[in-house]
Amino acid sequence: MSRARLDEAAIVQMAQKLLYEQAMVTLDGQWIGAVAAIPKQSRKQPVQPELNYGEIFIRDNVPVMAYFLTQGKYEPVRHFLLTCLRLQSQEIQTRGIFPTSFVEQDGHVVADYGQRAIGRVVSVDATLWWVILAYMYVRASGDRDFAGQAIVQSGIQQFLDLILRPSFRKAPTLYVPDGAFMIDRPLDVWGAPLEIQVLLYGALHSAAGLMQIGSESVHSQASNAQDPNQRTKSKSYLFQTPHSVHHCLEYAHRLRQYLLKHYWVTSKTVQVLRRRPTEQYGVEIQNEYNIHTETIPHWLQDWMGPRGGYLIGNIRTGRPDFRFFTLGNCLGAIFDVISVKQQQALFRLVVQNQHDLVAHMPLRICHPPLVEEDWRNKTGYDRKNLPWCYHNAGHWPCLMWFLATAMLRRHHPEDLAIEVRQLLEVSYQLMLRQLPQQKWAEYFDGPTGNWIGQQARINQTWTIVGFLLMHHLLRVNGQDAHLLDVHYDMKL
């Protein structure tokens, strides 16, 4: 084995040791999840976690649980899911939501639903991710009885109560405040941000799959039950679910059609949009959101190119957000919100703009940053989100495995396949060389992502696990890119 391969193997072992021995939290002899960042070790003073980085975030544990599934470690995932489920809010105003994070204190689990968060932001994505993770777990492990548990089906119904309910809006998108997902600070991402919408699409399909599997599991248990009362009880449970598989899929279909109509852009669609009339009234109109030409940024011409396409960041009346949000677009491809041809257009755009998105450290969270007056007005002078910093176009290694997953799920035309493989390999080598030296930093600043983030924590768990997932997908088993295939087909 070459020296490079030996070094690579040693780095993988180092990352695994950090995850298994330092990041994971144990309660009652079982892992309940990983902390956001491994606390600094000190011989003179006891370990003091910074802010809430010592807590277990549902969002941060998505790659952790995905990695466990690739390793056949199903029990920690099951225990994490059930721990989160027991923390699902039962308060009148927030019934059904999952906590942003939780922490073990004196043998008890204490949850944060936003009441302790900086700026009191509420992580809507945590609730959506739980449903997706649960479906991923059942599909990967074959543990169909998990889906059949009353507590799981009840949790799904409470989640659907949040979504499938009357509202003041006709659009099928989920309306949220600023900072309701990974970008959890003010960055003009209120309304219907892309990441929330594609997660909602994935969550609806996951909920449909879990309900169908749960129904089949309960039917099987009822058929095999010896006690007639138990058979009656099991069957009656099936009729206590007001939201059905059909409701989920019908809503998901409307959401996808909406996203394809209003969020997907190419050079051609932008030119059509620029020439649409404004101030229209009525049902059959061309410019539904009264978008003026001046809101379409000029940087799109070169950045998009003739063959590129992507899902824009947001659509609001008169205020579309044309920024490129990396995670939302990756999930749009992974969950098949966009078609195969559209996915190829997206990957061509990423390849064409890898000097922006990858640069010296993959992967830029959004492009371009808010600058000058926009930064002042829309972030509230947030110094953590200065241009090219943190969520304002900073570079996050934890995002790279999502792009790899999206790109490896399908075969591509030969020219694109070569470019995709080269991009993934270059990105992996950047991570392999730099992340151990930079102590697995949370994020990187600057137009090229060359500097460790000004306020970045070291030994960030999802940076460590993001690298492990990249190694697994590129060196061990690329077929595990299908782990996040949650699209539920009624015909199946």
Short mmCIF file of C-alpha atoms in Angstrom, two decimals:
data_model
loop_
_atom_site.label_atom_id
_atom_site.label_comp_id
_atom_site.label_asym_id
_atom_site.label_seq_id
_atom_site.Cartn_x
_atom_site.Cartn_y
_atom_site.Cartn_z
CA MET A 1 0.00 0.00 0.00
CA SER A 2 1.32 3.47 -0.93
CA ARG A 3 2.32 6.05 1.66
CA ALA A 4 -0.57 8.26 0.55
CA ARG A 5 -3.05 5.43 1.12
CA LEU A 6 -1.54 4.72 4.54
CA ASP A 7 -1.89 8.38 5.47
CA GLU A 8 -5.47 8.37 4.21
CA ALA A 9 -6.30 5.29 6.28
CA ALA A 10 -4.73 6.89 9.37
CA ILE A 11 -6.80 10.05 8.91
CA VAL A 12 -9.99 8.00 8.52
CA GLN A 13 -9.16 6.13 11.74
CA MET A 14 -8.47 9.45 13.49
CA ALA A 15 -11.86 10.80 12.42
CA GLN A 16 -13.65 7.62 13.50
CA LYS A 17 -11.95 7.72 16.89
CA LEU A 18 -13.02 11.34 17.42
CA LEU A 19 -16.61 10.42 16.56
CA TYR A 20 -16.95 7.21 18.56
CA GLU A 21 -14.86 8.12 21.59
CA GLN A 22 -15.38 11.87 22.06
CA ALA A 23 -18.41 13.17 20.16
CA MET A 24 -21.03 10.60 21.15
CA VAL A 25 -23.11 11.14 24.31
CA THR A 26 -24.23 8.21 26.43
CA LEU A 27 -27.32 8.01 28.64
CA ASP A 28 -28.35 4.84 30.49
CA GLY A 29 -25.61 2.94 28.70
CA GLN A 30 -26.76 3.88 25.20
CA TRP A 31 -25.71 6.54 22.71
CA ILE A 32 -28.34 9.25 22.32
CA GLY A 33 -26.51 11.35 19.71
CA ALA A 34 -23.39 13.42 19.08
CA VAL A 35 -22.53 16.87 20.40
CA ALA A 36 -22.17 19.67 17.85
CA ALA A 37 -18.49 20.16 18.70
CA ILE A 38 -16.13 18.13 20.87
CA PRO A 39 -15.30 20.25 23.95
CA LYS A 40 -11.76 21.50 24.41
CA GLN A 41 -9.71 19.34 26.76
CA SER A 42 -7.88 21.07 29.61
CA ARG A 43 -5.74 19.57 32.37
CA LYS A 44 -6.18 22.56 34.65
CA GLN A 45 -9.91 23.16 34.33
CA PRO A 46 -12.95 20.93 33.77
CA VAL A 47 -14.27 20.76 30.22
CA GLN A 48 -16.58 23.69 29.48
CA PRO A 49 -18.67 23.48 26.29
CA GLU A 50 -18.97 26.78 24.42
CA LEU A 51 -22.48 28.20 24.15
CA ASN A 52 -24.69 25.28 23.05
CA TYR A 53 -22.05 23.40 21.04
CA GLY A 54 -22.11 20.74 23.75
CA GLU A 55 -25.75 19.94 22.94
CA ILE A 56 -27.15 17.32 20.57
CA PHE A 57 -28.69 19.02 17.52
CA ILE A 58 -31.05 17.06 15.28
CA ARG A 59 -29.66 18.92 12.25
CA ASP A 60 -26.02 18.20 13.14
CA ASN A 61 -26.79 14.54 13.75
CA VAL A 62 -28.17 13.93 10.25
CA PRO A 63 -24.71 13.06 8.85
CA VAL A 64 -23.86 11.15 12.03
CA MET A 65 -26.92 8.91 11.71
CA ALA A 66 -26.41 8.57 7.96
CA TYR A 67 -22.85 7.38 8.59
CA PHE A 68 -24.04 4.89 11.21
CA LEU A 69 -26.50 3.48 8.67
CA THR A 70 -23.69 2.97 6.13
CA GLN A 71 -21.75 1.08 8.82
CA GLY A 72 -24.68 -1.15 9.76
CA LYS A 73 -24.89 0.45 13.23
CA TYR A 74 -28.68 0.56 13.43
CA GLU A 75 -29.31 0.55 17.17
CA PRO A 76 -27.80 4.03 17.86
CA VAL A 77 -29.97 5.48 15.09
CA ARG A 78 -33.10 3.85 16.49
CA HIS A 79 -32.32 5.10 19.98
CA PHE A 80 -31.63 8.63 18.70
CA LEU A 81 -34.94 8.70 16.80
CA LEU A 82 -36.93 7.50 19.82
CA THR A 83 -35.15 9.98 22.11
CA CYS A 84 -36.12 12.83 19.78
CA LEU A 85 -39.66 11.50 19.47
CA ARG A 86 -40.17 11.56 23.23
CA LEU A 87 -39.20 15.25 23.11
CA GLN A 88 -41.78 16.17 20.46
CA SER A 89 -43.61 19.20 21.83
CA GLN A 90 -47.07 18.73 23.35
CA GLU A 91 -47.62 22.42 24.12
CA ILE A 92 -50.75 23.89 22.54
CA GLN A 93 -48.93 26.48 20.42
CA THR A 94 -46.05 24.23 19.30
CA ARG A 95 -47.63 20.77 19.35
CA GLY A 96 -45.82 18.45 16.97
CA ILE A 97 -42.50 20.27 16.55
CA PHE A 98 -39.20 18.62 17.40
CA PRO A 99 -36.54 20.41 19.42
CA THR A 100 -33.61 22.20 17.84
CA SER A 101 -31.32 20.46 20.31
CA PHE A 102 -31.24 18.65 23.62
CA VAL A 103 -28.70 17.96 26.33
CA GLU A 104 -28.25 15.48 29.13
CA GLN A 105 -28.25 17.15 32.56
CA ASP A 106 -28.07 15.10 35.75
CA GLY A 107 -29.48 12.02 34.09
CA HIS A 108 -32.33 13.87 32.37
CA VAL A 109 -32.75 15.09 28.78
CA VAL A 110 -33.50 18.81 28.49
CA ALA A 111 -34.78 20.13 25.13
CA ASP A 112 -34.46 23.52 23.44
CA TYR A 113 -37.37 24.50 21.18
CA GLY A 114 -35.92 27.97 20.61
CA GLN A 115 -36.54 29.33 24.10
CA ARG A 116 -32.78 29.35 24.84
CA ALA A 117 -31.41 29.98 21.34
CA ILE A 118 -29.54 33.14 20.31
CA GLY A 119 -32.17 35.41 18.80
CA ARG A 120 -34.82 32.87 19.88
CA VAL A 121 -34.81 31.26 16.43
CA VAL A 122 -36.82 28.08 15.95
CA SER A 123 -35.32 25.31 13.81
CA VAL A 124 -38.14 24.24 11.53
CA ASP A 125 -35.74 21.93 9.68
CA ALA A 126 -35.27 19.76 12.79
CA THR A 127 -38.89 18.59 12.59
CA LEU A 128 -38.62 17.86 8.86
CA TRP A 129 -35.32 16.03 9.23
CA TRP A 130 -36.66 13.69 11.92
CA VAL A 131 -39.30 12.26 9.58
CA ILE A 132 -36.74 11.81 6.80
CA LEU A 133 -34.22 10.15 9.12
CA ALA A 134 -36.89 7.79 10.45
CA TYR A 135 -37.75 6.62 6.92
CA MET A 136 -34.06 6.29 6.03
CA TYR A 137 -33.58 4.12 9.11
CA VAL A 138 -36.50 1.80 8.36
CA ARG A 139 -35.44 1.34 4.73
CA ALA A 140 -31.78 0.72 5.59
CA SER A 141 -32.32 -1.53 8.61
CA GLY A 142 -35.48 -3.36 7.55
CA ASP A 143 -36.94 -2.60 11.01
CA ARG A 144 -40.56 -2.33 9.88
CA ASP A 145 -41.84 -2.83 13.41
CA PHE A 146 -40.34 0.57 14.29
CA ALA A 147 -42.77 2.25 11.89
CA GLY A 148 -45.65 0.23 13.30
CA GLN A 149 -45.25 1.54 16.84
CA ALA A 150 -48.11 3.71 18.04
CA ILE A 151 -45.69 6.37 19.31
CA VAL A 152 -44.09 6.66 15.86
CA GLN A 153 -47.38 6.87 13.97
CA SER A 154 -48.70 9.37 16.50
CA GLY A 155 -45.59 11.49 16.04
CA ILE A 156 -46.06 11.46 12.27
CA GLN A 157 -49.69 12.51 12.62
CA GLN A 158 -48.71 15.39 14.92
CA PHE A 159 -46.11 16.47 12.36
CA LEU A 160 -48.70 16.36 9.58
CA ASP A 161 -51.08 18.41 11.73
CA LEU A 162 -48.53 21.22 11.40
CA ILE A 163 -48.47 20.98 7.60
CA LEU A 164 -51.83 19.73 6.32
CA ARG A 165 -54.00 22.37 7.91
CA PRO A 166 -55.88 25.47 6.76
CA SER A 167 -53.87 28.69 6.50
CA PHE A 168 -54.09 32.18 5.06
CA ARG A 169 -51.91 31.16 2.09
CA LYS A 170 -52.89 29.26 -1.05
CA ALA A 171 -49.31 28.33 -2.00
CA PRO A 172 -48.22 24.84 -0.83
CA THR A 173 -44.92 26.17 0.54
CA LEU A 174 -44.13 26.28 4.26
CA TYR A 175 -43.81 29.89 5.49
CA VAL A 176 -41.12 30.43 8.13
CA PRO A 177 -39.33 33.29 9.93
CA ASP A 178 -35.71 34.29 9.31
CA GLY A 179 -33.10 31.77 10.49
CA ALA A 180 -35.35 28.70 10.63
CA PHE A 181 -32.87 26.16 9.21
CA MET A 182 -29.10 25.68 8.88
CA ILE A 183 -28.80 29.41 8.23
CA ASP A 184 -30.01 30.22 11.73
CA ARG A 185 -29.22 33.94 11.86
CA PRO A 186 -30.90 36.86 10.01
CA LEU A 187 -29.85 36.65 6.36
CA ASP A 188 -33.06 37.61 4.53
CA VAL A 189 -34.16 33.96 4.35
CA TRP A 190 -37.67 34.42 5.75
CA GLY A 191 -40.78 33.44 3.80
CA ALA A 192 -40.47 30.29 1.71
CA PRO A 193 -36.71 29.53 1.64
CA LEU A 194 -35.65 26.72 -0.68
CA GLU A 195 -34.08 24.45 1.94
CA ILE A 196 -37.29 24.29 3.98
CA GLN A 197 -39.40 23.54 0.89
CA VAL A 198 -37.27 20.65 -0.38
CA LEU A 199 -37.04 19.23 3.15
CA LEU A 200 -40.82 19.46 3.36
CA TYR A 201 -41.09 17.54 0.09
CA GLY A 202 -38.76 14.84 1.41
CA ALA A 203 -40.57 14.73 4.74
CA LEU A 204 -43.99 14.30 3.10
CA HIS A 205 -42.74 11.36 1.04
CA SER A 206 -41.05 9.91 4.11
CA ALA A 207 -44.23 10.27 6.15
CA ALA A 208 -46.19 8.51 3.40
CA GLY A 209 -43.69 5.64 3.37
CA LEU A 210 -43.69 5.32 7.16
CA MET A 211 -47.49 5.31 7.31
CA GLN A 212 -47.73 2.63 4.64
CA ILE A 213 -45.09 0.45 6.31
CA GLY A 214 -46.69 1.05 9.71
CA SER A 215 -50.10 0.05 8.37
CA GLU A 216 -48.70 -3.16 6.89
CA SER A 217 -46.86 -3.93 10.14
CA VAL A 218 -50.00 -3.45 12.26
CA HIS A 219 -52.05 -5.57 9.82
CA SER A 220 -49.45 -8.32 10.10
CA GLN A 221 -49.44 -8.16 13.89
CA ALA A 222 -53.24 -8.20 13.98
CA SER A 223 -53.40 -11.25 11.70
CA ASN A 224 -50.89 -13.12 13.84
CA ALA A 225 -52.39 -12.14 17.20
CA GLN A 226 -53.96 -15.03 19.15
CA ASP A 227 -56.17 -12.77 21.29
CA PRO A 228 -59.31 -11.56 19.41
CA ASN A 229 -59.33 -8.37 21.50
CA GLN A 230 -55.76 -7.65 20.44
CA ARG A 231 -56.70 -8.12 16.78
CA THR A 232 -59.60 -5.69 17.16
CA LYS A 233 -57.41 -3.17 18.98
CA SER A 234 -54.69 -3.36 16.30
CA LYS A 235 -57.15 -2.92 13.46
CA SER A 236 -58.97 -0.03 15.13
CA TYR A 237 -55.63 1.77 15.48
CA LEU A 238 -55.40 1.92 11.67
CA PHE A 239 -58.47 4.16 11.54
CA GLN A 240 -57.14 6.70 14.05
CA THR A 241 -54.96 8.44 11.45
CA PRO A 242 -56.74 11.47 9.98
CA HIS A 243 -53.89 12.20 7.55
CA SER A 244 -53.42 9.50 4.93
CA VAL A 245 -50.69 8.44 2.51
CA HIS A 246 -52.77 9.96 -0.28
CA HIS A 247 -52.95 13.34 1.50
CA CYS A 248 -49.16 13.42 1.86
CA LEU A 249 -48.43 12.52 -1.74
CA GLU A 250 -51.06 14.88 -3.14
CA TYR A 251 -49.60 17.77 -1.16
CA ALA A 252 -46.05 16.78 -2.15
CA HIS A 253 -47.10 16.73 -5.82
CA ARG A 254 -48.52 20.24 -5.61
CA LEU A 255 -45.39 21.44 -3.82
CA ARG A 256 -43.10 19.99 -6.48
CA GLN A 257 -45.10 21.54 -9.31
CA TYR A 258 -44.94 24.88 -7.52
CA LEU A 259 -41.16 24.69 -7.01
CA LEU A 260 -40.54 23.73 -10.63
CA LYS A 261 -42.69 26.61 -11.82
CA HIS A 262 -41.43 29.37 -9.53
CA TYR A 263 -37.96 28.33 -8.30
CA TRP A 264 -36.25 26.57 -11.20
CA VAL A 265 -34.32 28.95 -13.47
CA THR A 266 -32.10 28.65 -16.52
CA SER A 267 -30.69 31.30 -18.82
CA LYS A 268 -33.77 30.85 -21.02
CA THR A 269 -36.34 31.16 -18.21
CA VAL A 270 -34.60 34.25 -16.81
CA GLN A 271 -34.85 35.96 -20.20
CA VAL A 272 -38.55 35.09 -20.37
CA LEU A 273 -39.04 36.44 -16.83
CA ARG A 274 -37.32 39.73 -17.72
CA ARG A 275 -39.82 40.38 -20.51
CA ARG A 276 -42.99 39.59 -18.61
CA PRO A 277 -45.47 42.43 -18.02
CA THR A 278 -46.07 43.66 -14.47
CA GLU A 279 -49.14 44.90 -12.56
CA GLN A 280 -51.31 42.06 -13.86
CA TYR A 281 -54.59 41.06 -12.25
CA GLY A 282 -56.63 37.88 -12.57
CA VAL A 283 -56.21 34.12 -12.54
CA GLU A 284 -54.47 33.40 -15.84
CA ILE A 285 -51.52 35.82 -15.71
CA GLN A 286 -47.84 35.46 -16.62
CA ASN A 287 -46.19 37.33 -13.74
CA GLU A 288 -47.91 35.94 -10.64
CA TYR A 289 -45.57 37.53 -8.10
CA ASN A 290 -45.24 40.89 -9.89
CA ILE A 291 -41.48 40.56 -10.33
CA HIS A 292 -39.76 43.55 -11.88
CA THR A 293 -36.77 43.25 -14.20
CA GLU A 294 -34.58 45.26 -11.82
CA THR A 295 -34.74 42.47 -9.21
CA ILE A 296 -32.90 40.07 -11.55
CA PRO A 297 -29.13 40.41 -10.86
CA HIS A 298 -26.67 40.84 -13.73
CA TRP A 299 -24.16 38.36 -12.25
CA LEU A 300 -26.50 35.56 -13.35
CA GLN A 301 -25.44 35.92 -17.01
CA ASP A 302 -21.90 34.64 -16.59
CA TRP A 303 -22.54 32.49 -13.53
CA MET A 304 -25.36 30.44 -15.00
CA GLY A 305 -23.93 29.90 -18.48
CA PRO A 306 -25.91 28.51 -21.43
CA ARG A 307 -26.48 25.00 -20.00
CA GLY A 308 -26.75 25.58 -16.25
CA GLY A 309 -29.82 25.69 -14.06
CA TYR A 310 -30.71 25.78 -10.38
CA LEU A 311 -33.44 26.38 -7.81
CA ILE A 312 -33.44 29.97 -6.58
CA GLY A 313 -33.37 30.69 -2.87
CA ASN A 314 -36.85 32.13 -2.30
CA ILE A 315 -39.93 33.53 -3.98
CA ARG A 316 -41.83 36.40 -2.40
CA THR A 317 -44.15 39.00 -3.86
CA GLY A 318 -41.94 41.32 -5.90
CA ARG A 319 -38.83 39.98 -4.13
CA PRO A 320 -37.32 36.80 -5.61
CA ASP A 321 -34.02 35.70 -4.06
CA PHE A 322 -31.66 34.58 -6.82
CA ARG A 323 -28.86 33.54 -4.47
CA PHE A 324 -27.62 29.98 -4.93
CA PHE A 325 -28.15 27.98 -1.73
CA THR A 326 -26.04 24.85 -1.88
CA LEU A 327 -27.84 22.51 0.51
CA GLY A 328 -31.29 23.32 -0.86
CA ASN A 329 -30.16 22.54 -4.41
CA CYS A 330 -28.39 19.34 -3.36
CA LEU A 331 -31.51 18.12 -1.55
CA GLY A 332 -33.65 19.14 -4.53
CA ALA A 333 -31.62 16.68 -6.61
CA ILE A 334 -31.40 13.96 -3.93
CA PHE A 335 -35.17 13.98 -3.33
CA ASP A 336 -35.90 14.19 -7.09
CA VAL A 337 -37.73 17.49 -6.82
CA ILE A 338 -35.98 18.34 -10.08
CA SER A 339 -35.89 15.96 -13.06
CA VAL A 340 -32.85 14.01 -14.27
CA LYS A 341 -32.15 16.57 -17.00
CA GLN A 342 -32.50 19.41 -14.52
CA GLN A 343 -30.10 17.63 -12.17
CA GLN A 344 -27.58 17.46 -14.99
CA ALA A 345 -28.02 21.20 -15.59
CA LEU A 346 -27.47 21.80 -11.87
CA PHE A 347 -24.28 19.73 -11.83
CA ARG A 348 -22.98 21.52 -14.92
CA LEU A 349 -23.54 24.81 -13.13
CA VAL A 350 -21.65 23.57 -10.06
CA VAL A 351 -18.76 22.28 -12.19
CA GLN A 352 -18.62 25.54 -14.14
CA ASN A 353 -18.53 27.58 -10.92
CA GLN A 354 -16.33 25.37 -8.77
CA HIS A 355 -13.84 28.24 -8.42
CA ASP A 356 -16.58 29.96 -6.38
CA LEU A 357 -18.26 27.00 -4.70
CA VAL A 358 -15.25 24.76 -3.98
CA ALA A 359 -12.24 27.07 -4.23
CA HIS A 360 -9.71 26.11 -1.50
CA MET A 361 -12.23 24.39 0.77
CA PRO A 362 -15.59 22.94 -0.21
CA LEU A 363 -18.38 23.94 -0.04
CA ARG A 364 -19.74 27.50 -0.16
CA ILE A 365 -23.06 27.65 1.66
CA CYS A 366 -24.59 30.32 -0.58
CA HIS A 367 -23.56 32.61 -3.43
CA PRO A 368 -23.11 35.54 -3.61
CA PRO A 369 -22.89 37.13 -0.14
CA LEU A 370 -24.98 40.04 1.06
CA VAL A 371 -22.70 43.09 0.99
CA GLU A 372 -22.68 46.77 2.00
CA GLU A 373 -26.19 48.19 2.42
CA ASP A 374 -27.85 44.78 1.96
CA TRP A 375 -25.63 43.32 4.70
CA ARG A 376 -26.41 46.19 7.06
CA ASN A 377 -30.17 46.21 6.49
CA LYS A 378 -30.86 42.50 6.13
CA THR A 379 -28.58 41.05 8.80
CA GLY A 380 -28.91 43.84 11.35
CA TYR A 381 -25.15 44.50 11.29
CA ASP A 382 -24.45 40.87 12.21
CA ARG A 383 -20.65 40.70 12.46
CA LYS A 384 -20.63 36.93 12.46
CA ASN A 385 -22.24 37.07 9.01
CA LEU A 386 -19.88 39.57 7.41
CA PRO A 387 -19.51 39.08 3.63
CA TRP A 388 -17.67 35.82 2.85
CA CYS A 389 -18.07 34.69 6.46
CA TYR A 390 -20.10 32.04 8.28
CA HIS A 391 -23.51 31.67 6.60
CA ASN A 392 -22.98 34.70 4.36
CA ALA A 393 -21.03 32.79 1.65
CA GLY A 394 -18.68 31.02 4.05
CA HIS A 395 -17.35 27.55 3.18
CA TRP A 396 -18.67 24.52 5.07
CA PRO A 397 -16.97 21.11 4.61
CA CYS A 398 -20.01 19.37 6.13
CA LEU A 399 -21.99 20.17 2.96
CA MET A 400 -19.74 18.28 0.56
CA TRP A 401 -21.20 14.84 1.23
CA PHE A 402 -24.65 16.10 0.21
CA LEU A 403 -23.25 17.18 -3.17
CA ALA A 404 -21.44 13.84 -3.56
CA THR A 405 -24.67 12.00 -2.73
CA ALA A 406 -26.61 14.02 -5.31
CA MET A 407 -23.99 13.49 -8.02
CA LEU A 408 -23.38 9.77 -7.45
CA ARG A 409 -27.03 8.69 -7.46
CA ARG A 410 -27.32 8.60 -11.24
CA HIS A 411 -25.35 7.97 -14.41
CA HIS A 412 -24.44 11.08 -16.40
CA PRO A 413 -23.46 11.80 -20.00
CA GLU A 414 -19.79 10.91 -20.46
CA ASP A 415 -18.46 14.48 -20.53
CA LEU A 416 -20.38 15.44 -17.39
CA ALA A 417 -19.49 12.18 -15.62
CA ILE A 418 -15.77 12.90 -16.05
CA GLU A 419 -16.14 16.46 -14.76
CA VAL A 420 -18.25 15.34 -11.80
CA ARG A 421 -15.76 12.69 -10.77
CA GLN A 422 -12.88 15.16 -11.05
CA LEU A 423 -14.71 17.73 -8.93
CA LEU A 424 -15.51 15.17 -6.23
CA GLU A 425 -11.95 13.86 -6.15
CA VAL A 426 -10.44 17.37 -5.98
CA SER A 427 -12.82 18.29 -3.17
CA TYR A 428 -12.06 15.10 -1.25
CA GLN A 429 -8.31 15.68 -1.54
CA LEU A 430 -8.73 19.24 -0.24
CA MET A 431 -10.61 17.90 2.77
CA LEU A 432 -8.13 15.06 3.29
CA ARG A 433 -5.11 17.38 3.29
CA GLN A 434 -6.51 20.33 5.20
CA LEU A 435 -9.15 19.26 7.71
CA PRO A 436 -6.86 17.30 10.06
CA GLN A 437 -4.34 20.17 10.00
CA GLN A 438 -7.10 22.71 10.64
CA LYS A 439 -8.43 20.55 13.50
CA TRP A 440 -11.72 19.78 11.77
CA ALA A 441 -12.88 23.41 11.88
CA GLU A 442 -16.58 24.21 11.65
CA TYR A 443 -16.37 26.56 8.64
CA PHE A 444 -13.94 28.67 6.60
CA ASP A 445 -14.03 32.36 5.66
CA GLY A 446 -12.96 34.43 2.67
CA PRO A 447 -13.79 34.43 -1.06
CA THR A 448 -11.76 31.23 -1.51
CA GLY A 449 -12.49 29.62 1.86
CA ASN A 450 -8.81 29.71 2.74
CA TRP A 451 -9.10 30.98 6.33
CA ILE A 452 -10.50 29.17 9.34
CA GLY A 453 -13.73 30.90 10.31
CA GLN A 454 -13.23 33.79 12.71
CA GLN A 455 -15.58 32.22 15.25
CA ALA A 456 -15.31 28.61 14.03
CA ARG A 457 -15.19 25.84 16.62
CA ILE A 458 -12.61 23.10 16.16
CA ASN A 459 -13.42 19.38 16.20
CA GLN A 460 -16.86 20.11 14.80
CA THR A 461 -18.74 16.82 14.62
CA TRP A 462 -20.41 17.27 11.26
CA THR A 463 -17.10 18.34 9.72
CA ILE A 464 -15.57 15.08 10.95
CA VAL A 465 -18.49 12.93 9.83
CA GLY A 466 -18.87 14.82 6.53
CA PHE A 467 -15.30 13.75 5.72
CA LEU A 468 -16.04 10.15 6.74
CA LEU A 469 -19.09 10.09 4.47
CA MET A 470 -17.06 11.49 1.56
CA HIS A 471 -14.47 8.76 2.10
CA HIS A 472 -17.19 6.12 2.27
CA LEU A 473 -18.92 7.29 -0.92
CA LEU A 474 -15.73 7.69 -2.96
CA ARG A 475 -13.58 4.85 -1.60
CA VAL A 476 -15.89 2.23 -0.06
CA ASN A 477 -19.40 2.07 -1.50
CA GLY A 478 -20.77 4.65 -3.92
CA GLN A 479 -24.12 2.83 -3.96
CA ASP A 480 -24.83 4.24 -0.51
CA ALA A 481 -25.55 7.51 -2.31
CA HIS A 482 -29.08 6.03 -2.49
CA LEU A 483 -29.39 6.15 1.30
CA LEU A 484 -31.41 9.38 1.06
CA ASP A 485 -33.74 8.11 -1.66
CA VAL A 486 -36.99 8.85 0.15
CA HIS A 487 -39.26 9.36 -2.87
CA TYR A 488 -42.29 7.15 -2.14
CA ASP A 489 -44.15 5.65 -5.08
CA MET A 490 -47.72 4.49 -4.48
CA LYS A 491 -47.18 1.74 -7.08
CA LEU A 492 -44.51 0.16 -4.86
#
